[in-house]
Short mmCIF file of N, CA and C in Angstrom, two decimals:
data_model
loop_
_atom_site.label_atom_id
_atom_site.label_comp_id
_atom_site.label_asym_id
_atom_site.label_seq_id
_atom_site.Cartn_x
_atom_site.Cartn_y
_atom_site.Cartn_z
N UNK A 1 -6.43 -10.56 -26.54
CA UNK A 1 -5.18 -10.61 -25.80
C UNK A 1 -5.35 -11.55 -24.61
N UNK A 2 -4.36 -12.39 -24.50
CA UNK A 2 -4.39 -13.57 -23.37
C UNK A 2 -3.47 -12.82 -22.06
N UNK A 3 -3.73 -13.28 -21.01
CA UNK A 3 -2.67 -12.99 -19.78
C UNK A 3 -3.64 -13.88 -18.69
N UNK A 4 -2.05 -14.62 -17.78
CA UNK A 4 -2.03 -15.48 -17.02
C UNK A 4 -2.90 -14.45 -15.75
N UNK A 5 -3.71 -15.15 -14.89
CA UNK A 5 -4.10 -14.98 -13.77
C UNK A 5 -3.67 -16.13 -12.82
N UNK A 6 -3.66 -15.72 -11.48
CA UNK A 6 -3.48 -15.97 -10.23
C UNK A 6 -4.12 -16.49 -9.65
N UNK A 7 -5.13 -17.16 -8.97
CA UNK A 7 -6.24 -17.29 -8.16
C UNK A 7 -5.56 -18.06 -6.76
N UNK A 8 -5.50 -16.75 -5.84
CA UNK A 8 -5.40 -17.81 -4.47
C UNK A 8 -6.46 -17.91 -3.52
N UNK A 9 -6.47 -19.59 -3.09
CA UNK A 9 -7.33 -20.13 -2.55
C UNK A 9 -6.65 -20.43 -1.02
N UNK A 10 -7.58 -20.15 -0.05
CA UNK A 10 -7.15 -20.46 1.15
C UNK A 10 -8.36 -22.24 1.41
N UNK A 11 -7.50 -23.08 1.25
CA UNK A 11 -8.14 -24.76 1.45
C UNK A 11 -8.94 -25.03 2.58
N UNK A 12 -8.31 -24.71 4.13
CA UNK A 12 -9.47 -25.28 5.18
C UNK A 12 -10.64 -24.45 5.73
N UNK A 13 -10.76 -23.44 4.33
CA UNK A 13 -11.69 -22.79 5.10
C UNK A 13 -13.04 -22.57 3.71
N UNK A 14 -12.34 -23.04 2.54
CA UNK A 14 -13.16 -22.88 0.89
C UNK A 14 -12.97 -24.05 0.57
N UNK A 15 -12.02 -25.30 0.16
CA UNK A 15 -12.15 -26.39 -0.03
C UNK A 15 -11.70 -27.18 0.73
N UNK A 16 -11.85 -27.89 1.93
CA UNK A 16 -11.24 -28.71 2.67
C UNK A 16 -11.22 -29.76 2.23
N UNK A 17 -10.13 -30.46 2.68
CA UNK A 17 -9.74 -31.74 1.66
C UNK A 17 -10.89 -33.02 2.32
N UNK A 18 -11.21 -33.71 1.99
CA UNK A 18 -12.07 -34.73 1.63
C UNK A 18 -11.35 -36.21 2.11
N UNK A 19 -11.70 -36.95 2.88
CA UNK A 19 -10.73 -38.09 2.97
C UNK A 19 -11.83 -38.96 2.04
N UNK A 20 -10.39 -39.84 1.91
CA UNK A 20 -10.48 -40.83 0.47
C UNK A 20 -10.75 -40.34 -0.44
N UNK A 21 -10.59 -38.87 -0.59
CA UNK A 21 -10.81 -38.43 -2.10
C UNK A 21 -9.26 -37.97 -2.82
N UNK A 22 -9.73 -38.29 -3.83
CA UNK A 22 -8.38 -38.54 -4.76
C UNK A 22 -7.85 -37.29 -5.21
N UNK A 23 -6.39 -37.20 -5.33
CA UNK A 23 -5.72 -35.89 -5.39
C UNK A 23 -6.30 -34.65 -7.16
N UNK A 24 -6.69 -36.39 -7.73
CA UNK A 24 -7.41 -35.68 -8.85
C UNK A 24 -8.68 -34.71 -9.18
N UNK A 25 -9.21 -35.38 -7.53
CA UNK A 25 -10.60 -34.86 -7.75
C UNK A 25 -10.44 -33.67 -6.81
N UNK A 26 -9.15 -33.46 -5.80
CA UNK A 26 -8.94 -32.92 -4.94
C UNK A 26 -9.01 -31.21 -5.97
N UNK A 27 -7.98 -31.30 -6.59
CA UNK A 27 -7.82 -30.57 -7.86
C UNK A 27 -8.90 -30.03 -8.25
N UNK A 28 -10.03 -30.75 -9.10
CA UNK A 28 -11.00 -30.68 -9.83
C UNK A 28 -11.36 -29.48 -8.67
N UNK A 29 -11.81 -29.89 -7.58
CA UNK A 29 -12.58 -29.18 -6.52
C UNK A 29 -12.46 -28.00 -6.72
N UNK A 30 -11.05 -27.44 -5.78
CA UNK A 30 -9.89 -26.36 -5.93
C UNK A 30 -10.42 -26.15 -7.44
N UNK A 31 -9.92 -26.11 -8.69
CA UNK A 31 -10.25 -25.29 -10.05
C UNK A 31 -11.24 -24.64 -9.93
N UNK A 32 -12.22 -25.87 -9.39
CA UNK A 32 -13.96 -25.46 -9.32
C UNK A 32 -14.26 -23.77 -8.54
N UNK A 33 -13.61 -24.45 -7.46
CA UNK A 33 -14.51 -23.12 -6.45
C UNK A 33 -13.25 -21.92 -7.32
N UNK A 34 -12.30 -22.14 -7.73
CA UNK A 34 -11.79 -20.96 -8.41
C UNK A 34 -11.95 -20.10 -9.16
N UNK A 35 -12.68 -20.84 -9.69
CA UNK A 35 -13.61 -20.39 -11.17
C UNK A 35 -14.88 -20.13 -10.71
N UNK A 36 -15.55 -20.15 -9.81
CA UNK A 36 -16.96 -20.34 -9.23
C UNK A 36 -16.86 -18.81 -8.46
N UNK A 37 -15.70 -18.24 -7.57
CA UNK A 37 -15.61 -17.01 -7.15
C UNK A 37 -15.07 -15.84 -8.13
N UNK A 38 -14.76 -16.39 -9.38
CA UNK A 38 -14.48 -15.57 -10.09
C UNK A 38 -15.43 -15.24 -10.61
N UNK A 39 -16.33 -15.88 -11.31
CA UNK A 39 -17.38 -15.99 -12.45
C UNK A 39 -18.38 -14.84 -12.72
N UNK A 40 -18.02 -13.58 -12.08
CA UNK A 40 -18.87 -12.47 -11.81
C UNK A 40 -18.01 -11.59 -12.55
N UNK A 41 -16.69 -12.15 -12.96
CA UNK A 41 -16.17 -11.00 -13.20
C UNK A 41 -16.58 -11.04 -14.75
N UNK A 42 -17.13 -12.10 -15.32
CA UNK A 42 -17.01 -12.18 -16.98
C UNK A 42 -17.77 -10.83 -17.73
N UNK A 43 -17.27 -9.99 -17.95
CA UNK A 43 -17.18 -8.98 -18.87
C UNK A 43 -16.71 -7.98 -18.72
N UNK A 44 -16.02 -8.17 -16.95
CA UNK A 44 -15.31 -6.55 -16.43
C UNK A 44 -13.89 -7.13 -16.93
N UNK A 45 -13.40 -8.44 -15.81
CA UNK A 45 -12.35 -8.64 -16.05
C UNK A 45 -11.54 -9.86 -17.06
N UNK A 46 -12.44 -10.12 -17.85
CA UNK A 46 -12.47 -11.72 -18.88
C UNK A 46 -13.78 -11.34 -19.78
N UNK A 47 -13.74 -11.60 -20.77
CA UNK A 47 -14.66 -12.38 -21.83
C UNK A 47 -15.06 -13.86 -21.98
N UNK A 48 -13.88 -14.26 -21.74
CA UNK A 48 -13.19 -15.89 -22.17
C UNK A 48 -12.08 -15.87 -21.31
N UNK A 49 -12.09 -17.44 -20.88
CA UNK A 49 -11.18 -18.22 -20.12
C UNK A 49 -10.53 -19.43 -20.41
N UNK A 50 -9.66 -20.08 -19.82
CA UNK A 50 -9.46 -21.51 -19.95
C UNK A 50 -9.14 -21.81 -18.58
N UNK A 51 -9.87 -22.70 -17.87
CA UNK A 51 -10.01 -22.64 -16.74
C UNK A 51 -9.42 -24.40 -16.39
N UNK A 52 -9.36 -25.21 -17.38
CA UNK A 52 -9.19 -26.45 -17.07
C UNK A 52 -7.90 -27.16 -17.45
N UNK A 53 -7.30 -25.99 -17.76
CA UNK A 53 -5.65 -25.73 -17.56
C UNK A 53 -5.40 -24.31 -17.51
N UNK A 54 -4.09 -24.03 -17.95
CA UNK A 54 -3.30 -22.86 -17.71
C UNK A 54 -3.26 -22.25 -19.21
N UNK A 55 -3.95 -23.17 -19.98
CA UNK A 55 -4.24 -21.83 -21.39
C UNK A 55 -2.58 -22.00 -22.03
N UNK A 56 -2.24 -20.79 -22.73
CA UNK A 56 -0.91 -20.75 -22.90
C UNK A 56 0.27 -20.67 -22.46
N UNK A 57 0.01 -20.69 -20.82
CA UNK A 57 1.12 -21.11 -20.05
C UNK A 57 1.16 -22.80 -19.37
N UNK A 58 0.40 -23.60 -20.35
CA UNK A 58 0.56 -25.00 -19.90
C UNK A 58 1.92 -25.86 -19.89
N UNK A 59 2.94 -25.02 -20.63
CA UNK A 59 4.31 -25.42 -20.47
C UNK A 59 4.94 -25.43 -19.07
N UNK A 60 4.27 -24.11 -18.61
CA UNK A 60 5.30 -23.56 -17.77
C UNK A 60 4.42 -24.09 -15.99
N UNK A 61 3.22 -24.21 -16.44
CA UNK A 61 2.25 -24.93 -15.23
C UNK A 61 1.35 -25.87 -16.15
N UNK A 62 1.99 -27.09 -15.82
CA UNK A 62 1.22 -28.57 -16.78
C UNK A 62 0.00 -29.11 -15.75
N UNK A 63 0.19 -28.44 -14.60
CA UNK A 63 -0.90 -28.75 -13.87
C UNK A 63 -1.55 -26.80 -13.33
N UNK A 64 -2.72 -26.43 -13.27
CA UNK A 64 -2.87 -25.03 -13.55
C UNK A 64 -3.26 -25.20 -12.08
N UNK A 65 -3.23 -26.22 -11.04
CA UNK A 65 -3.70 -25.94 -9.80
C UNK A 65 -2.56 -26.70 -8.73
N UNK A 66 -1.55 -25.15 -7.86
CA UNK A 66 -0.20 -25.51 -7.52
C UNK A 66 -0.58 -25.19 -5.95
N UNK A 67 -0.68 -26.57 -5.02
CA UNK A 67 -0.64 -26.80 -3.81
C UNK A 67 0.13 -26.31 -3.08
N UNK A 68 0.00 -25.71 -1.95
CA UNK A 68 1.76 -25.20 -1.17
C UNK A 68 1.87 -26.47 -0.37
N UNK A 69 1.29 -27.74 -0.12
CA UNK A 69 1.55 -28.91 0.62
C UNK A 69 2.29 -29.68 -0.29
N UNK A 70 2.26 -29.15 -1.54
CA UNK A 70 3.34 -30.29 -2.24
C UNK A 70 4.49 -28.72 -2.71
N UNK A 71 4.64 -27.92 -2.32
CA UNK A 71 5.48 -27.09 -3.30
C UNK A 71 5.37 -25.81 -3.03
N UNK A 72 5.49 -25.42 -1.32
CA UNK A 72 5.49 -24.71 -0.61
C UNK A 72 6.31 -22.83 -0.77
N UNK A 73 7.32 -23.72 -1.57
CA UNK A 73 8.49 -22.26 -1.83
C UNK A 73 7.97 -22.07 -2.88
N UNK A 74 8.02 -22.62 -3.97
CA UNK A 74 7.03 -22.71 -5.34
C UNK A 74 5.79 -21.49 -5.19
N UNK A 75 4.64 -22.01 -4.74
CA UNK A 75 3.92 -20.99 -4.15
C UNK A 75 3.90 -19.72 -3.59
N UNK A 76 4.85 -19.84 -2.33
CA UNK A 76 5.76 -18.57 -2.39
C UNK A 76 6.36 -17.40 -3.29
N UNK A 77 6.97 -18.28 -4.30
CA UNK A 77 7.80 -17.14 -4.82
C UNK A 77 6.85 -16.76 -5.81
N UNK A 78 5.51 -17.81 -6.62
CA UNK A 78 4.47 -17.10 -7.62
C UNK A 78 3.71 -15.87 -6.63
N UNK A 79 3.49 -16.19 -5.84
CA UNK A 79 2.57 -15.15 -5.16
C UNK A 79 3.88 -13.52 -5.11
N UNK A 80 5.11 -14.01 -4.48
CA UNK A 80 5.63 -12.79 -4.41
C UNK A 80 5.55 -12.10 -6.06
N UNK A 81 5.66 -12.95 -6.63
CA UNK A 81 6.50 -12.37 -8.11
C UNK A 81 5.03 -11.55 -9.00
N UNK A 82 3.78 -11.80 -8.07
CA UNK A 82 2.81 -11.54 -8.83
C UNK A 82 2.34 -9.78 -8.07
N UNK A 83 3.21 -9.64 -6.84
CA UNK A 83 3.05 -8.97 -5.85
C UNK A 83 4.09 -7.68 -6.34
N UNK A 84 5.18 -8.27 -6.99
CA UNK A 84 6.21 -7.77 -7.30
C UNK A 84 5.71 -6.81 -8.92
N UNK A 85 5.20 -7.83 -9.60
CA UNK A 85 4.48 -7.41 -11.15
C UNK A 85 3.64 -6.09 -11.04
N UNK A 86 2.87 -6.17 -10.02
CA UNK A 86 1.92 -5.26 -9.31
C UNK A 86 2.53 -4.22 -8.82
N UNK A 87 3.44 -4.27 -8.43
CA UNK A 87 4.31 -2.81 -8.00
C UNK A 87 4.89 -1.99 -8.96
N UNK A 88 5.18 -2.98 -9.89
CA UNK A 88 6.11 -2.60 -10.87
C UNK A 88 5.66 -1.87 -11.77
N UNK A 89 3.71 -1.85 -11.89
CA UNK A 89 3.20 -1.82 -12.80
C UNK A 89 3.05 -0.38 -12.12
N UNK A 90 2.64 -0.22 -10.93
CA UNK A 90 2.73 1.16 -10.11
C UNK A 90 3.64 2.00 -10.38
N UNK A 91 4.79 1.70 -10.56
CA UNK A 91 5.94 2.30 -10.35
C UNK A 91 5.93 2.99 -11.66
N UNK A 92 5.47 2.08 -12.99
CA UNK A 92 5.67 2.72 -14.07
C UNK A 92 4.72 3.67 -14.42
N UNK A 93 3.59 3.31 -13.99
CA UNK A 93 2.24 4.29 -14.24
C UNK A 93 3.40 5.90 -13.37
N UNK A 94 3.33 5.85 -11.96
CA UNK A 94 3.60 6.98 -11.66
C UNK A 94 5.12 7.78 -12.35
N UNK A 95 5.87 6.78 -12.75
CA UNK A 95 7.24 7.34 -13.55
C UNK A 95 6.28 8.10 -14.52
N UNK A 96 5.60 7.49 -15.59
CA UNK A 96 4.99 8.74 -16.61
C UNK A 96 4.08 9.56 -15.89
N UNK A 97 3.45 9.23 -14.72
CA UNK A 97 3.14 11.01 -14.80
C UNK A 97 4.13 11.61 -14.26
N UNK A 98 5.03 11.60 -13.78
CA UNK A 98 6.22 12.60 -12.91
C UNK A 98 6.76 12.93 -14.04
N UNK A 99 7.16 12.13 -15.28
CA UNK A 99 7.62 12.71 -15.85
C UNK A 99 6.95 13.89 -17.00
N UNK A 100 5.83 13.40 -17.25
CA UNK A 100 4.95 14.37 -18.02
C UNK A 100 4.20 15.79 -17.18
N UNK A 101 4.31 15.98 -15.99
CA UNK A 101 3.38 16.44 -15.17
C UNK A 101 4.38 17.23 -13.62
N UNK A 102 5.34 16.31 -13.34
CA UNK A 102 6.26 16.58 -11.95
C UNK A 102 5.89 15.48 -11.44
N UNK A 103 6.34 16.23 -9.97
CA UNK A 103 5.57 14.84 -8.48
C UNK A 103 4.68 15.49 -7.73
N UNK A 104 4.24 16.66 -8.37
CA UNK A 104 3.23 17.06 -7.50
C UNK A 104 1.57 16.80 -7.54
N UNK A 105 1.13 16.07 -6.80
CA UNK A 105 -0.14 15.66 -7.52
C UNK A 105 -1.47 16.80 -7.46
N UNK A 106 -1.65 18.00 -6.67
CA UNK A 106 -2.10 18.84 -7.03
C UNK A 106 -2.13 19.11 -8.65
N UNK A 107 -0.93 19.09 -8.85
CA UNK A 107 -0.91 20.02 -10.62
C UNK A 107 -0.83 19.05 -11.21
N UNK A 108 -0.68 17.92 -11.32
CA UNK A 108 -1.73 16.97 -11.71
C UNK A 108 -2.35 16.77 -12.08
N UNK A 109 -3.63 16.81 -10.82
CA UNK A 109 -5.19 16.89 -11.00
C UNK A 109 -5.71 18.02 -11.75
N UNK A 110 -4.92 19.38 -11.23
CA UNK A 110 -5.26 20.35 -12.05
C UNK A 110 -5.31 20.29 -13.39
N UNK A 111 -4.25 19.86 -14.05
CA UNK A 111 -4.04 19.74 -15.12
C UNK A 111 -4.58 18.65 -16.10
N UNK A 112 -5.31 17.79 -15.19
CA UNK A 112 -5.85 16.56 -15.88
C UNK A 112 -7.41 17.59 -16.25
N UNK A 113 -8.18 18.24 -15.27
CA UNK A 113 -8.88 18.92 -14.96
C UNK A 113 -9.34 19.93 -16.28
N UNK A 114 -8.16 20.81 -16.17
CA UNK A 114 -8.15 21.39 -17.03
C UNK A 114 -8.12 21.17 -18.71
N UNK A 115 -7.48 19.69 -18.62
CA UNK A 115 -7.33 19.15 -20.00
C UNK A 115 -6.10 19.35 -20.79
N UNK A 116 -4.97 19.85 -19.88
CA UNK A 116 -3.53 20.17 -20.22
C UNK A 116 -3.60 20.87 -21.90
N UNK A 117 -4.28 21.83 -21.58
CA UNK A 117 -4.36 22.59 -22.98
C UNK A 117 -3.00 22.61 -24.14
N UNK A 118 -1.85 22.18 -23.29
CA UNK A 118 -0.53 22.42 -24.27
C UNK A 118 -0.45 21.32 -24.71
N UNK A 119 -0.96 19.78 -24.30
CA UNK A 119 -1.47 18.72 -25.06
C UNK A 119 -1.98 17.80 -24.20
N UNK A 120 -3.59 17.70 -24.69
CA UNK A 120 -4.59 16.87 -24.23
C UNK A 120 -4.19 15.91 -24.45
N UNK A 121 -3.20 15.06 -24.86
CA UNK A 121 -3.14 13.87 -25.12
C UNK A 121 -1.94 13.49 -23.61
N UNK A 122 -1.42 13.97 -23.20
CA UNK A 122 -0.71 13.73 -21.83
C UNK A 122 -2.05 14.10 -20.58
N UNK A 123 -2.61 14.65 -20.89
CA UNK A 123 -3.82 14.93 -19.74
C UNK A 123 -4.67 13.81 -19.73
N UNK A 124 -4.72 13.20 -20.51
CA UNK A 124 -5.38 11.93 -20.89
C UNK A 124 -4.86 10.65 -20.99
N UNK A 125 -3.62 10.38 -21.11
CA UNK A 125 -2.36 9.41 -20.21
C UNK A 125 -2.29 9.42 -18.82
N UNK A 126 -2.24 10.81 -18.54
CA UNK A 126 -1.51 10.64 -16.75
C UNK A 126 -3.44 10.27 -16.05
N UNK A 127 -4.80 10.59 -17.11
CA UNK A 127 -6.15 10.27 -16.06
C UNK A 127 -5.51 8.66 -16.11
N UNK A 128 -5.18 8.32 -17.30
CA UNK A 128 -5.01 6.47 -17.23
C UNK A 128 -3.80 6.14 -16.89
N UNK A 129 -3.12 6.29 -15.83
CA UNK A 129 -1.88 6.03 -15.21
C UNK A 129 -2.94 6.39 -13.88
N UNK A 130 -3.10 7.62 -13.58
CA UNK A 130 -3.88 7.12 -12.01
C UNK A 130 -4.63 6.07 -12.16
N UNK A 131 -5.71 6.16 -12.53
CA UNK A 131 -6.82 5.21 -12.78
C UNK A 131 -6.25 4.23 -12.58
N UNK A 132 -5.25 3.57 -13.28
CA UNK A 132 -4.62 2.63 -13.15
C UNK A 132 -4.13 1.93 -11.57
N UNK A 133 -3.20 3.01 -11.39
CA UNK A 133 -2.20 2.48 -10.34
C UNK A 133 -3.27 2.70 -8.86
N UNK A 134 -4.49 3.52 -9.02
CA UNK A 134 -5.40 3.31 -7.94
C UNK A 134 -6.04 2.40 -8.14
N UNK A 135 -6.33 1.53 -9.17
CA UNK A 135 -6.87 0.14 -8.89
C UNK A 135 -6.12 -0.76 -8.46
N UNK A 136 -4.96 -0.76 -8.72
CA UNK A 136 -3.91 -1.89 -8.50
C UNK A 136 -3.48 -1.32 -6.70
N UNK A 137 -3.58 -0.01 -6.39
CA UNK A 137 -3.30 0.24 -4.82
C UNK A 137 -4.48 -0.55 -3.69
N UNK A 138 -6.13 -0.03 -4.48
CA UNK A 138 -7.26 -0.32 -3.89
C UNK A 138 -7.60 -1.77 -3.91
N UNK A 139 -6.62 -2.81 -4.52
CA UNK A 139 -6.81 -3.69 -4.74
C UNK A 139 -8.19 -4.66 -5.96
N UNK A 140 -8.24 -3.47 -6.46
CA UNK A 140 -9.70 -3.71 -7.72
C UNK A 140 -9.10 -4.92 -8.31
N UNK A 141 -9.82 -5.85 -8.55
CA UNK A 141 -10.02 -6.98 -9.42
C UNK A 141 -10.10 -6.42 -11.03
N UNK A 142 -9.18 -6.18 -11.52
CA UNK A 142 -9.37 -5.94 -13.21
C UNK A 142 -8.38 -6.60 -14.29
N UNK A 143 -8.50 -6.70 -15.31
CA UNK A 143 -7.31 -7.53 -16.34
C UNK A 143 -6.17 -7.57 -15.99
N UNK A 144 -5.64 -6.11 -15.71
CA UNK A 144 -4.30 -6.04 -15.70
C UNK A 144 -3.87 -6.44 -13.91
N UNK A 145 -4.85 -6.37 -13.13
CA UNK A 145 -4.18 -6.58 -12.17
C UNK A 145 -3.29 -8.32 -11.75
N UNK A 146 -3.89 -8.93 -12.51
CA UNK A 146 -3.16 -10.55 -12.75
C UNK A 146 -3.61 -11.45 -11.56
N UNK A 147 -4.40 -11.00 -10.84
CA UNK A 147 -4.12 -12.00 -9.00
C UNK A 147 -5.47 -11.29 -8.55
N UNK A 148 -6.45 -12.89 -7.97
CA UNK A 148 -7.44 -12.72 -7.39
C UNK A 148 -6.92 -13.45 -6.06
N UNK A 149 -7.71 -12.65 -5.02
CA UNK A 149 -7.42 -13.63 -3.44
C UNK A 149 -8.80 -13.75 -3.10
N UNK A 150 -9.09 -15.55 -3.23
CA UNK A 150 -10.64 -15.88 -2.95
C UNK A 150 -10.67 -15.43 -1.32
N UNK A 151 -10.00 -15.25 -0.46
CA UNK A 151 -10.34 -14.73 1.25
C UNK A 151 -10.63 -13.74 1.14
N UNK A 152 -9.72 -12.70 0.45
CA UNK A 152 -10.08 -11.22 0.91
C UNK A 152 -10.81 -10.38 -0.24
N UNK A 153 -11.18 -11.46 -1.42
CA UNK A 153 -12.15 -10.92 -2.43
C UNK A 153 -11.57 -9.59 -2.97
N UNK A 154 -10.05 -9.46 -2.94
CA UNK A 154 -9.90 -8.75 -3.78
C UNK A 154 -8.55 -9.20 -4.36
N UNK A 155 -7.68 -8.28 -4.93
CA UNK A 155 -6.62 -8.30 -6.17
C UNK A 155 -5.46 -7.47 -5.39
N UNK A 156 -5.79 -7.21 -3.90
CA UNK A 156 -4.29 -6.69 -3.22
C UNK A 156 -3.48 -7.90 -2.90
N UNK A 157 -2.37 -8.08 -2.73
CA UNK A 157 -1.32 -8.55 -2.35
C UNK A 157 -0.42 -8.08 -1.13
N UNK A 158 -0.75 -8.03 -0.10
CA UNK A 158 -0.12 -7.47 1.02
C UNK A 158 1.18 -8.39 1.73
N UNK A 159 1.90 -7.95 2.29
CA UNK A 159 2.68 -8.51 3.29
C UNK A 159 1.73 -9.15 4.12
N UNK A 160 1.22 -9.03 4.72
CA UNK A 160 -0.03 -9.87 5.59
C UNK A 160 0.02 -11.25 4.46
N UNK A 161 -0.55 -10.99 3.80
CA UNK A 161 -1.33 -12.56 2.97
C UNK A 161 0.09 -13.11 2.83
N UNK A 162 1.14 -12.71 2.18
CA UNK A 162 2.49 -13.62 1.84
C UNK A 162 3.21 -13.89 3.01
N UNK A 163 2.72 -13.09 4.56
CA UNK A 163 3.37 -13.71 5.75
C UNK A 163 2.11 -14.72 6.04
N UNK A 164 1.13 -14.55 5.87
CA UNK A 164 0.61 -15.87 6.51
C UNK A 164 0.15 -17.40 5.46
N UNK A 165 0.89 -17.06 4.08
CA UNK A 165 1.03 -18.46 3.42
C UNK A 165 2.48 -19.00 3.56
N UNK A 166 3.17 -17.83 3.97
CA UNK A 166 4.65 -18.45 4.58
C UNK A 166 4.77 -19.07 5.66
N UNK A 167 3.98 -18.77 6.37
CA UNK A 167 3.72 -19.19 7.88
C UNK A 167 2.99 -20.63 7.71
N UNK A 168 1.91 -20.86 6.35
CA UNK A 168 1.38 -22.01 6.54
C UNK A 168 0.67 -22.38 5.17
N UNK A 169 2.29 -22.93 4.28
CA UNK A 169 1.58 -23.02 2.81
C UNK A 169 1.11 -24.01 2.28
N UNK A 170 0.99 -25.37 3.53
CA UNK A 170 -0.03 -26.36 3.13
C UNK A 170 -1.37 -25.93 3.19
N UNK A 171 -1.98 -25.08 3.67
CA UNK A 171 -3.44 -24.45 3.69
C UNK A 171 -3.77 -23.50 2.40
N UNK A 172 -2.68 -23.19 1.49
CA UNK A 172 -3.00 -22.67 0.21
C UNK A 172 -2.81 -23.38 -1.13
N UNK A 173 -3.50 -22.49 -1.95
CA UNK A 173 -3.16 -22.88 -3.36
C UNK A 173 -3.40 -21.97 -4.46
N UNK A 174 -3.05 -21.91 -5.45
CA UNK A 174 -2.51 -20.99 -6.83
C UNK A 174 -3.27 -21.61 -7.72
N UNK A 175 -4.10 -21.03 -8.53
CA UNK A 175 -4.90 -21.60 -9.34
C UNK A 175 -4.69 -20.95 -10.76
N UNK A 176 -3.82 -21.13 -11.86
CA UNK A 176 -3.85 -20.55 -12.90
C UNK A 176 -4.65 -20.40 -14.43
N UNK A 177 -5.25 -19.65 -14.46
CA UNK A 177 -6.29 -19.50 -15.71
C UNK A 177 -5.18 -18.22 -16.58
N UNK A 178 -6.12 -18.90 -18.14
CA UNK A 178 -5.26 -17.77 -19.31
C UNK A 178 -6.80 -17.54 -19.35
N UNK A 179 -6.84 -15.81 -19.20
CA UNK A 179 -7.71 -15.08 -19.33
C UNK A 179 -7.92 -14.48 -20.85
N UNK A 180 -8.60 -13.59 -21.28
CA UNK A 180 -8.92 -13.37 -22.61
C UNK A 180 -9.71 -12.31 -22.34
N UNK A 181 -8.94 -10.98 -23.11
CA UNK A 181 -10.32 -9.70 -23.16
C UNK A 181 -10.37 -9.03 -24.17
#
């Protein structure tokens, strides 16, 4: 199974740009160290990559490494929308357990605990709906979370990080890899 990843790079502080160096190689760089802070993850969060484009989203990003100095709102709205994916993915994990379980997370746990004797197979959904939506809260780096941030070395998405590439989105960049697990 393929799915697009994220990689944001903060530039004057991981790749600073280079005078007289060419926007091509500028690129190359940026991919590089993208793939270079990831590269630990190969067997938690990847098997296989395509790192020297965008994999099967090369339609939609013909270049897999998106500057906020050339394309500032651009940047913007991938980062929100990846921020947004991430919530969404929260939202649904906790809809099935409320609905299998309530909103109470005591009986919950209890019941995960216990092994929901009236069917183990919902006691064993709602362990992988937490599991889930606490990696994507704790910011864990894993498949499904879609978005690495090379500064803060992890996979959260905060208001902080999208106010301060709004504040200054020639200093970032979006690096897209099709992952594989």
């Amino acid at each position: 199974m393929h799915i697009l990843h994220k990689i944001l790079v903060h530039l004057p502080s991981d790749v600073p740009l280079v005078e007289e160096q060419s926007r091509e190689d500028y690129l190359k760089r940026i991919r590089r160290y993208a793939e270079e802070e990831t590269d630990e993850f190969f067997g938690t969060v990847f098997d296989g990559r395509e790192t020297d484009s965008a994999g099967g989203w090369s339609k939609e990003y013909p270049e897999n490494v998106l500057l906020g100095s050339e394309n500032g709102k651009r940047l913007l709205r991938e980062l929100q929308k990846a921020q947004e994916d991430q919530a969404r993915e929260i939202r649904l994990y906790m809809e099935q357990v409320i609905e299998d379980f309530g909103n109470r997370l005591a009986l919950v746990v209890s019941e995960i605990q216990k092994g929901f004797t009236a069917c183990p197979a919902k006691a064993s959904q709602a362990a992988f709906s937490l599991k889930r939506m606490a990696k994507l809260l704790d910011g864990e780096y894993f498949y499904d979370s879609c978005f690495y941030n090379t500064v803060e070395g992890n996979a959260k998405i905060t208001d902080f990080t999208i106010a301060e590439v709004r504040r200054k989105p020639e200093d970032w960049a979006l690096v897209f890899f099709d992952y594989h697990f």
